[in-house]
Amino acid sequence: EAELAAVLPMGNATTLARSKLYGEFARGLGEQGLTVFRAAPGGGGEREMSQGLGLSALFDFNARTGRATARLERLDIPVRAIVIPLPARAPAAARMNQVARRVLDREFPPSGGARGGGDSVWYQDHGLYHFSVFHASHHLDAHAASSSEVKGEAAAIRGVARGSCPIVAVIERVVVTPSGVVMALWNVKGGTEPADFRRLLRDALPNAPAKQIVADQVILHTTLARLLRPPPRSSSGGGGGSGGEEDGTAAAKRAAAALTSALCGVEATLPLAWFVLEHDKLALALRGRYDPQPMKFECKT
C-alpha cells in the first residue's frame, strides 16, 4: 500500500472511491464464502457465475477426462461492447498470466473426471485481457441495430476515444469473488478517468441499455480466471474427492492474498479502446467469435 501511495494520486476522490470499492470486493469472500459451488436457494439449481449464467450454462465437462470446454451460444443480436484491451505484448499481461497459473494451479489443482486430472480453473486468454467499460447492447438487454446504425455508433465512440488520453493503470489488489471469478482490480495513475470515459460514452450512445453490465462507474478490472471446481478435500476432512465450501473458501482466500502480493503495483499503459461485436455470448471470456474495431486515445480536444 505504501508503494501504491507513492505513485497514485491518493488525494483524488475518485482514486479513493475505487480503493473503497475494491475493499468491499475483498470482504465479499469472507462475508459470503465461495458460493459458486453451492446450490441456489429452494433447490433452484446452481448459483450465478457471470452475467446471469451458472457454470453449466458456461461450460461442458468431459466425464472421462474432466476437461472443460466453453458452451458458445451464437447470438441473433451481437453484443456491442466498448472495452479497453490490455496490450497483448505488455509485460503486465505475461506477468499476470504466469502468476495466476502458478497460484491457482497450486490452490485449485486439476481434479474431476474418471482420471482425476480435469480442469479446475478456466484461464482467460492472456492475449485478450481487457477492461469492460460500456455496452451499446448486451445479451440481457439486446438492442438491434442496422449496419448504418452500428457505423454511427462506431463514429461516436471514435470521437470519444480521440478526446481521451491513454490510461496509466496500476494493479491495486486481486480478489476472488464469491461467484468464483478471479479479478485484478486496478487504480489509475494518469490519463483519462474511466468514470469520465463512461459518462462520455453514455452521452454519445443515448440508445444504450440503461442498466449496464458494469454498474460501478469507477471500477477498472480485468478477469484473470474462473473457478470450475472446489479443491480436493483437505486431509482433515478425510477421504478423497472434492472438498466442501469451507475448503474452497480457504483456498480462494489464500489465492487472493498470494496474487495480490505478487501483482500489486504492476503497471500498464492502455493506449486505445475497442468497439467489439461479440457474436457468441461472452465471446471475449470464452474464446468465442468477435470483431474488434480499435479506437486510439489521442488526447484531442
mmCIF file of C-alpha atoms in Angstrom:
data_model
loop_
_atom_site.group_PDB
_atom_site.id
_atom_site.type_symbol
_atom_site.label_atom_id
_atom_site.label_comp_id
_atom_site.label_asym_id
_atom_site.label_seq_id
_atom_site.Cartn_x
_atom_site.Cartn_y
_atom_site.Cartn_z
ATOM 1 C CA GLU A 1 0.000 0.000 0.000
ATOM 2 C CA ALA A 2 2.857 2.377 0.732
ATOM 3 C CA GLU A 3 4.290 1.731 -2.744
ATOM 4 C CA LEU A 4 0.912 2.434 -4.337
ATOM 5 C CA ALA A 5 0.516 5.646 -2.362
ATOM 6 C CA ALA A 6 3.814 6.829 -3.813
ATOM 7 C CA VAL A 7 2.595 6.567 -7.402
ATOM 8 C CA LEU A 8 -1.174 7.092 -7.205
ATOM 9 C CA PRO A 9 -2.946 10.451 -6.714
ATOM 10 C CA MET A 10 -4.339 9.385 -3.329
ATOM 11 C CA GLY A 11 -5.805 12.861 -2.714
ATOM 12 C CA ASN A 12 -8.097 12.325 -5.689
ATOM 13 C CA ALA A 13 -11.664 11.479 -4.645
ATOM 14 C CA THR A 14 -12.175 9.024 -7.500
ATOM 15 C CA THR A 15 -8.959 7.188 -6.689
ATOM 16 C CA LEU A 16 -10.111 6.828 -3.085
ATOM 17 C CA ALA A 17 -13.585 5.728 -4.207
ATOM 18 C CA ARG A 18 -12.006 2.966 -6.267
ATOM 19 C CA SER A 19 -9.917 1.816 -3.317
ATOM 20 C CA LYS A 20 -13.005 1.761 -1.098
ATOM 21 C CA LEU A 21 -14.931 -0.240 -3.697
ATOM 22 C CA TYR A 22 -12.085 -2.720 -4.003
ATOM 23 C CA GLY A 23 -12.023 -3.173 -0.262
ATOM 24 C CA GLU A 24 -15.705 -4.103 -0.412
ATOM 25 C CA PHE A 25 -14.946 -6.646 -3.135
ATOM 26 C CA ALA A 26 -12.199 -8.155 -0.987
ATOM 27 C CA ARG A 27 -14.523 -8.534 2.001
ATOM 28 C CA GLY A 28 -17.143 -10.363 -0.059
ATOM 29 C CA LEU A 29 -15.415 -13.727 0.117
ATOM 30 C CA GLY A 30 -15.078 -13.595 3.895
ATOM 31 C CA GLU A 31 -18.677 -12.493 4.376
ATOM 32 C CA GLN A 32 -20.335 -14.874 1.894
ATOM 33 C CA GLY A 33 -17.867 -17.685 1.258
ATOM 34 C CA LEU A 34 -17.211 -19.255 -2.129
ATOM 35 C CA THR A 35 -20.825 -19.673 -3.191
ATOM 36 C CA VAL A 36 -20.271 -20.663 -6.833
ATOM 37 C CA PHE A 37 -20.363 -24.384 -5.985
ATOM 38 C CA ARG A 38 -23.350 -24.031 -3.658
ATOM 39 C CA ALA A 39 -26.870 -24.904 -4.806
ATOM 40 C CA ALA A 40 -29.228 -21.986 -5.236
ATOM 41 C CA PRO A 41 -31.893 -21.499 -2.537
ATOM 42 C CA GLY A 42 -35.024 -23.612 -2.826
ATOM 43 C CA GLY A 43 -33.399 -26.285 -4.968
ATOM 44 C CA GLY A 44 -33.257 -23.867 -7.889
ATOM 45 C CA GLY A 45 -30.097 -25.294 -9.422
ATOM 46 C CA GLU A 46 -26.718 -23.609 -9.309
ATOM 47 C CA ARG A 47 -25.514 -20.173 -8.373
ATOM 48 C CA GLU A 48 -24.789 -17.447 -10.909
ATOM 49 C CA MET A 49 -21.189 -17.078 -12.055
ATOM 50 C CA SER A 50 -21.222 -14.351 -14.720
ATOM 51 C CA GLN A 51 -23.934 -12.105 -16.164
ATOM 52 C CA GLY A 52 -26.823 -14.269 -15.002
ATOM 53 C CA LEU A 53 -25.211 -17.565 -16.067
ATOM 54 C CA GLY A 54 -24.136 -20.544 -13.932
ATOM 55 C CA LEU A 55 -21.302 -22.981 -14.523
ATOM 56 C CA SER A 56 -23.394 -25.446 -16.522
ATOM 57 C CA ALA A 57 -24.534 -22.656 -18.849
ATOM 58 C CA LEU A 58 -20.942 -21.615 -19.482
ATOM 59 C CA PHE A 59 -19.036 -24.906 -19.636
ATOM 60 C CA ASP A 60 -19.345 -28.583 -20.570
ATOM 61 C CA PHE A 61 -17.244 -31.140 -18.690
ATOM 62 C CA ASN A 62 -15.998 -34.360 -20.252
ATOM 63 C CA ALA A 63 -17.000 -37.202 -17.919
ATOM 64 C CA ARG A 64 -13.873 -39.239 -18.725
ATOM 65 C CA THR A 65 -11.147 -36.585 -18.837
ATOM 66 C CA GLY A 66 -12.762 -33.870 -16.743
ATOM 67 C CA ARG A 67 -11.682 -31.282 -19.313
ATOM 68 C CA ALA A 68 -13.824 -28.157 -19.646
ATOM 69 C CA THR A 69 -14.974 -26.671 -22.934
ATOM 70 C CA ALA A 70 -16.859 -23.422 -23.294
ATOM 71 C CA ARG A 71 -20.500 -23.589 -24.335
ATOM 72 C CA LEU A 72 -20.537 -20.992 -27.106
ATOM 73 C CA GLU A 73 -24.020 -19.678 -27.789
ATOM 74 C CA ARG A 74 -24.468 -17.834 -31.078
ATOM 75 C CA LEU A 75 -26.328 -14.557 -30.615
ATOM 76 C CA ASP A 76 -29.004 -13.343 -33.018
ATOM 77 C CA ILE A 77 -28.107 -9.797 -31.988
ATOM 78 C CA PRO A 78 -24.358 -9.439 -31.388
ATOM 79 C CA VAL A 79 -23.279 -7.778 -28.178
ATOM 80 C CA ARG A 80 -21.812 -4.361 -28.939
ATOM 81 C CA ALA A 81 -19.276 -3.586 -26.236
ATOM 82 C CA ILE A 82 -16.693 -0.918 -25.567
ATOM 83 C CA VAL A 83 -13.694 -2.455 -23.831
ATOM 84 C CA ILE A 84 -10.137 -1.343 -23.196
ATOM 85 C CA PRO A 85 -7.710 -4.144 -24.140
ATOM 86 C CA LEU A 86 -4.545 -4.710 -22.170
ATOM 87 C CA PRO A 87 -1.858 -4.780 -24.885
ATOM 88 C CA ALA A 88 -1.072 -8.440 -25.526
ATOM 89 C CA ARG A 89 2.674 -7.741 -25.638
ATOM 90 C CA ALA A 90 2.699 -5.680 -22.463
ATOM 91 C CA PRO A 91 4.937 -7.156 -19.749
ATOM 92 C CA ALA A 92 1.944 -6.905 -17.414
ATOM 93 C CA ALA A 93 -0.050 -9.428 -19.474
ATOM 94 C CA ALA A 94 2.662 -12.071 -19.351
ATOM 95 C CA ARG A 95 3.256 -11.453 -15.643
ATOM 96 C CA MET A 96 -0.441 -11.726 -14.764
ATOM 97 C CA ASN A 97 -0.854 -14.960 -16.713
ATOM 98 C CA GLN A 98 2.264 -16.538 -15.221
ATOM 99 C CA VAL A 99 1.381 -15.662 -11.639
ATOM 100 C CA ALA A 100 -2.296 -16.599 -11.987
ATOM 101 C CA ARG A 101 -1.446 -20.056 -13.293
ATOM 102 C CA ARG A 102 1.192 -20.679 -10.628
ATOM 103 C CA VAL A 103 -1.023 -19.650 -7.726
ATOM 104 C CA LEU A 104 -4.329 -21.100 -8.898
ATOM 105 C CA ASP A 105 -2.834 -24.416 -10.029
ATOM 106 C CA ARG A 106 -1.475 -24.774 -6.502
ATOM 107 C CA GLU A 107 -4.697 -23.873 -4.686
ATOM 108 C CA PHE A 108 -7.125 -25.464 -7.175
ATOM 109 C CA PRO A 109 -5.160 -28.374 -8.695
ATOM 110 C CA PRO A 110 -6.564 -30.484 -11.532
ATOM 111 C CA SER A 111 -9.385 -32.773 -10.437
ATOM 112 C CA GLY A 112 -12.597 -34.291 -11.708
ATOM 113 C CA GLY A 113 -13.319 -36.812 -14.425
ATOM 114 C CA ALA A 114 -12.659 -40.538 -14.261
ATOM 115 C CA ARG A 115 -8.914 -39.907 -14.223
ATOM 116 C CA GLY A 116 -8.973 -37.122 -11.660
ATOM 117 C CA GLY A 117 -6.996 -34.726 -13.847
ATOM 118 C CA GLY A 118 -9.757 -32.452 -15.124
ATOM 119 C CA ASP A 119 -9.829 -28.676 -15.328
ATOM 120 C CA SER A 120 -10.409 -26.856 -12.051
ATOM 121 C CA VAL A 121 -9.791 -23.372 -13.468
ATOM 122 C CA TRP A 122 -10.738 -21.647 -16.723
ATOM 123 C CA TYR A 123 -7.987 -19.176 -17.564
ATOM 124 C CA GLN A 124 -8.707 -16.031 -19.511
ATOM 125 C CA ASP A 125 -6.684 -15.910 -22.747
ATOM 126 C CA HIS A 126 -3.895 -13.543 -21.732
ATOM 127 C CA GLY A 127 -3.866 -12.118 -25.235
ATOM 128 C CA LEU A 128 -7.427 -10.940 -24.524
ATOM 129 C CA TYR A 129 -7.140 -9.437 -21.065
ATOM 130 C CA HIS A 130 -9.470 -6.442 -21.149
ATOM 131 C CA PHE A 131 -11.378 -3.905 -19.093
ATOM 132 C CA SER A 132 -15.141 -3.871 -19.679
ATOM 133 C CA VAL A 133 -16.331 -0.273 -19.902
ATOM 134 C CA PHE A 134 -19.734 0.136 -21.554
ATOM 135 C CA HIS A 135 -22.291 -1.633 -23.754
ATOM 136 C CA ALA A 136 -24.304 -0.241 -26.643
ATOM 137 C CA SER A 137 -26.191 -3.554 -26.455
ATOM 138 C CA HIS A 138 -25.787 -6.650 -24.313
ATOM 139 C CA HIS A 139 -27.441 -10.051 -24.128
ATOM 140 C CA LEU A 140 -29.565 -9.128 -21.109
ATOM 141 C CA ASP A 141 -30.988 -6.094 -22.943
ATOM 142 C CA ALA A 142 -30.389 -6.608 -26.654
ATOM 143 C CA HIS A 143 -30.839 -3.536 -28.867
ATOM 144 C CA ALA A 144 -30.908 -4.473 -32.553
ATOM 145 C CA ALA A 145 -29.141 -2.068 -34.910
ATOM 146 C CA SER A 146 -28.769 -1.817 -38.673
ATOM 147 C CA SER A 147 -25.320 -1.731 -40.257
ATOM 148 C CA SER A 148 -25.635 2.033 -40.721
ATOM 149 C CA GLU A 149 -26.613 2.445 -37.074
ATOM 150 C CA VAL A 150 -23.610 0.386 -35.971
ATOM 151 C CA LYS A 151 -21.382 2.600 -38.134
ATOM 152 C CA GLY A 152 -22.908 5.615 -36.434
ATOM 153 C CA GLU A 153 -22.158 4.127 -33.016
ATOM 154 C CA ALA A 154 -18.588 3.428 -34.094
ATOM 155 C CA ALA A 155 -18.138 7.024 -35.239
ATOM 156 C CA ALA A 156 -19.493 8.323 -31.930
ATOM 157 C CA ILE A 157 -17.212 6.046 -29.910
ATOM 158 C CA ARG A 158 -14.222 7.020 -32.036
ATOM 159 C CA GLY A 159 -14.953 10.660 -31.285
ATOM 160 C CA VAL A 160 -14.977 9.976 -27.540
ATOM 161 C CA ALA A 161 -11.729 7.996 -27.812
ATOM 162 C CA ARG A 162 -9.991 10.767 -29.768
ATOM 163 C CA GLY A 163 -10.748 13.196 -26.979
ATOM 164 C CA SER A 164 -9.475 10.776 -24.332
ATOM 165 C CA CYS A 165 -5.899 10.119 -23.253
ATOM 166 C CA PRO A 166 -4.034 6.830 -22.722
ATOM 167 C CA ILE A 167 -4.696 5.473 -19.253
ATOM 168 C CA VAL A 168 -1.822 4.521 -16.979
ATOM 169 C CA ALA A 169 -3.196 1.871 -14.636
ATOM 170 C CA VAL A 170 -1.723 0.043 -11.632
ATOM 171 C CA ILE A 171 -2.979 -3.178 -10.035
ATOM 172 C CA GLU A 172 -4.126 -2.405 -6.502
ATOM 173 C CA ARG A 173 -5.324 -5.854 -5.467
ATOM 174 C CA VAL A 174 -6.597 -9.186 -6.777
ATOM 175 C CA VAL A 175 -9.809 -10.705 -5.460
ATOM 176 C CA VAL A 176 -11.746 -13.921 -5.819
ATOM 177 C CA THR A 177 -15.461 -13.156 -5.814
ATOM 178 C CA PRO A 178 -17.997 -15.452 -4.128
ATOM 179 C CA SER A 179 -19.094 -16.417 -7.656
ATOM 180 C CA GLY A 180 -15.607 -17.773 -8.393
ATOM 181 C CA VAL A 181 -14.300 -15.021 -10.673
ATOM 182 C CA VAL A 182 -10.643 -14.056 -10.169
ATOM 183 C CA MET A 183 -10.253 -10.340 -10.877
ATOM 184 C CA ALA A 184 -7.358 -7.905 -10.946
ATOM 185 C CA LEU A 185 -8.563 -4.520 -9.667
ATOM 186 C CA TRP A 186 -6.672 -1.507 -10.978
ATOM 187 C CA ASN A 187 -6.349 2.093 -9.923
ATOM 188 C CA VAL A 188 -5.415 4.989 -12.184
ATOM 189 C CA LYS A 189 -2.069 6.752 -12.136
ATOM 190 C CA GLY A 190 -2.713 9.056 -15.097
ATOM 191 C CA GLY A 191 -4.704 9.695 -18.247
ATOM 192 C CA THR A 192 -8.453 9.785 -18.736
ATOM 193 C CA GLU A 193 -10.558 8.850 -15.736
ATOM 194 C CA PRO A 194 -12.653 5.708 -16.507
ATOM 195 C CA ALA A 195 -15.755 7.261 -14.900
ATOM 196 C CA ASP A 196 -15.444 10.239 -17.268
ATOM 197 C CA PHE A 197 -14.959 7.894 -20.228
ATOM 198 C CA ARG A 198 -18.154 6.042 -19.305
ATOM 199 C CA ARG A 199 -20.067 9.292 -18.898
ATOM 200 C CA LEU A 200 -18.962 10.482 -22.336
ATOM 201 C CA LEU A 201 -19.931 7.156 -23.871
ATOM 202 C CA ARG A 202 -23.358 7.384 -22.237
ATOM 203 C CA ASP A 203 -23.824 10.819 -23.806
ATOM 204 C CA ALA A 204 -22.574 9.577 -27.199
ATOM 205 C CA LEU A 205 -24.774 6.445 -27.163
ATOM 206 C CA PRO A 206 -28.194 7.610 -25.922
ATOM 207 C CA ASN A 207 -29.914 4.375 -27.001
ATOM 208 C CA ALA A 208 -27.609 2.135 -24.931
ATOM 209 C CA PRO A 209 -29.197 -0.023 -22.203
ATOM 210 C CA ALA A 210 -29.999 1.953 -19.083
ATOM 211 C CA LYS A 211 -28.802 -0.955 -16.935
ATOM 212 C CA GLN A 212 -25.207 -1.670 -17.807
ATOM 213 C CA ILE A 213 -23.332 -4.957 -17.256
ATOM 214 C CA VAL A 214 -20.704 -2.966 -15.338
ATOM 215 C CA ALA A 215 -22.707 -0.953 -12.835
ATOM 216 C CA ASP A 216 -19.823 0.694 -10.947
ATOM 217 C CA GLN A 217 -18.701 3.848 -12.736
ATOM 218 C CA VAL A 218 -15.197 3.972 -11.250
ATOM 219 C CA ILE A 219 -14.202 0.310 -11.468
ATOM 220 C CA LEU A 220 -11.304 -0.785 -13.687
ATOM 221 C CA HIS A 221 -10.906 -4.552 -13.662
ATOM 222 C CA THR A 222 -9.667 -7.491 -15.675
ATOM 223 C CA THR A 223 -10.804 -11.088 -15.265
ATOM 224 C CA LEU A 224 -7.879 -13.482 -14.873
ATOM 225 C CA ALA A 225 -9.743 -16.764 -14.435
ATOM 226 C CA ARG A 226 -12.919 -18.529 -13.333
ATOM 227 C CA LEU A 227 -13.002 -21.338 -10.784
ATOM 228 C CA LEU A 228 -14.640 -24.515 -12.078
ATOM 229 C CA ARG A 229 -14.309 -26.975 -9.171
ATOM 230 C CA PRO A 230 -13.580 -26.795 -5.460
ATOM 231 C CA PRO A 231 -10.135 -28.019 -4.416
ATOM 232 C CA PRO A 232 -9.590 -31.635 -3.315
ATOM 233 C CA ARG A 233 -10.808 -32.349 0.204
ATOM 234 C CA SER A 234 -8.325 -31.346 2.864
ATOM 235 C CA SER A 235 -6.563 -34.050 4.813
ATOM 236 C CA SER A 236 -8.523 -33.059 7.924
ATOM 237 C CA GLY A 237 -11.768 -33.849 6.102
ATOM 238 C CA GLY A 238 -10.803 -37.443 5.445
ATOM 239 C CA GLY A 239 -11.200 -39.384 2.211
ATOM 240 C CA GLY A 240 -10.728 -38.147 -1.328
ATOM 241 C CA GLY A 241 -12.834 -36.263 -3.814
ATOM 242 C CA SER A 242 -13.670 -32.584 -3.951
ATOM 243 C CA GLY A 243 -13.635 -30.517 -0.813
ATOM 244 C CA GLY A 244 -16.569 -28.597 0.550
ATOM 245 C CA GLU A 245 -17.325 -24.906 0.595
ATOM 246 C CA GLU A 246 -15.068 -24.352 3.615
ATOM 247 C CA ASP A 247 -12.076 -25.818 1.764
ATOM 248 C CA GLY A 248 -12.912 -23.773 -1.321
ATOM 249 C CA THR A 249 -13.264 -20.529 0.586
ATOM 250 C CA ALA A 250 -9.970 -21.069 2.406
ATOM 251 C CA ALA A 251 -8.175 -21.839 -0.864
ATOM 252 C CA ALA A 252 -9.718 -18.799 -2.546
ATOM 253 C CA LYS A 253 -8.590 -16.542 0.307
ATOM 254 C CA ARG A 254 -5.035 -17.881 0.077
ATOM 255 C CA ALA A 255 -5.076 -17.414 -3.696
ATOM 256 C CA ALA A 256 -6.302 -13.819 -3.452
ATOM 257 C CA ALA A 257 -3.620 -12.960 -0.892
ATOM 258 C CA ALA A 258 -0.834 -14.580 -2.934
ATOM 259 C CA LEU A 259 -1.985 -12.962 -6.191
ATOM 260 C CA THR A 260 -2.213 -9.535 -4.563
ATOM 261 C CA SER A 261 1.240 -9.915 -3.043
ATOM 262 C CA ALA A 262 2.745 -10.862 -6.413
ATOM 263 C CA LEU A 263 0.853 -8.450 -8.673
ATOM 264 C CA CYS A 264 0.170 -5.329 -6.597
ATOM 265 C CA GLY A 265 1.981 -2.424 -8.282
ATOM 266 C CA VAL A 266 2.098 -3.974 -11.767
ATOM 267 C CA GLU A 267 1.641 -1.095 -14.194
ATOM 268 C CA ALA A 268 0.380 -0.862 -17.771
ATOM 269 C CA THR A 269 -0.380 1.881 -20.278
ATOM 270 C CA LEU A 270 -3.672 1.444 -22.134
ATOM 271 C CA PRO A 271 -3.463 3.273 -25.485
ATOM 272 C CA LEU A 272 -6.832 2.502 -27.048
ATOM 273 C CA ALA A 273 -10.345 1.142 -26.761
ATOM 274 C CA TRP A 274 -12.159 -1.463 -28.817
ATOM 275 C CA PHE A 275 -15.682 -1.274 -30.150
ATOM 276 C CA VAL A 276 -16.241 -5.007 -30.335
ATOM 277 C CA LEU A 277 -19.090 -7.076 -31.717
ATOM 278 C CA GLU A 278 -19.367 -10.351 -29.831
ATOM 279 C CA HIS A 279 -21.157 -12.930 -31.980
ATOM 280 C CA ASP A 280 -21.160 -15.536 -29.198
ATOM 281 C CA LYS A 281 -22.362 -14.902 -25.650
ATOM 282 C CA LEU A 282 -19.356 -13.859 -23.518
ATOM 283 C CA ALA A 283 -17.108 -14.283 -26.567
ATOM 284 C CA LEU A 284 -14.096 -12.457 -25.110
ATOM 285 C CA ALA A 285 -14.263 -14.535 -21.925
ATOM 286 C CA LEU A 286 -14.971 -17.911 -23.538
ATOM 287 C CA ARG A 287 -12.791 -17.640 -26.681
ATOM 288 C CA GLY A 288 -15.735 -17.216 -28.998
ATOM 289 C CA ARG A 289 -16.242 -15.177 -32.175
ATOM 290 C CA TYR A 290 -15.831 -11.418 -32.100
ATOM 291 C CA ASP A 291 -14.904 -8.469 -34.346
ATOM 292 C CA PRO A 292 -12.967 -5.576 -32.755
ATOM 293 C CA GLN A 293 -12.556 -2.044 -34.092
ATOM 294 C CA PRO A 294 -9.580 -0.247 -32.458
ATOM 295 C CA MET A 295 -10.202 3.335 -31.321
ATOM 296 C CA LYS A 296 -6.996 5.166 -30.318
ATOM 297 C CA PHE A 297 -6.844 7.540 -27.367
ATOM 298 C CA GLU A 298 -5.438 10.744 -28.919
ATOM 299 C CA CYS A 299 -5.937 13.469 -26.283
ATOM 300 C CA LYS A 300 -7.567 15.722 -28.872
ATOM 301 C CA THR A 301 -9.922 18.440 -27.681
#
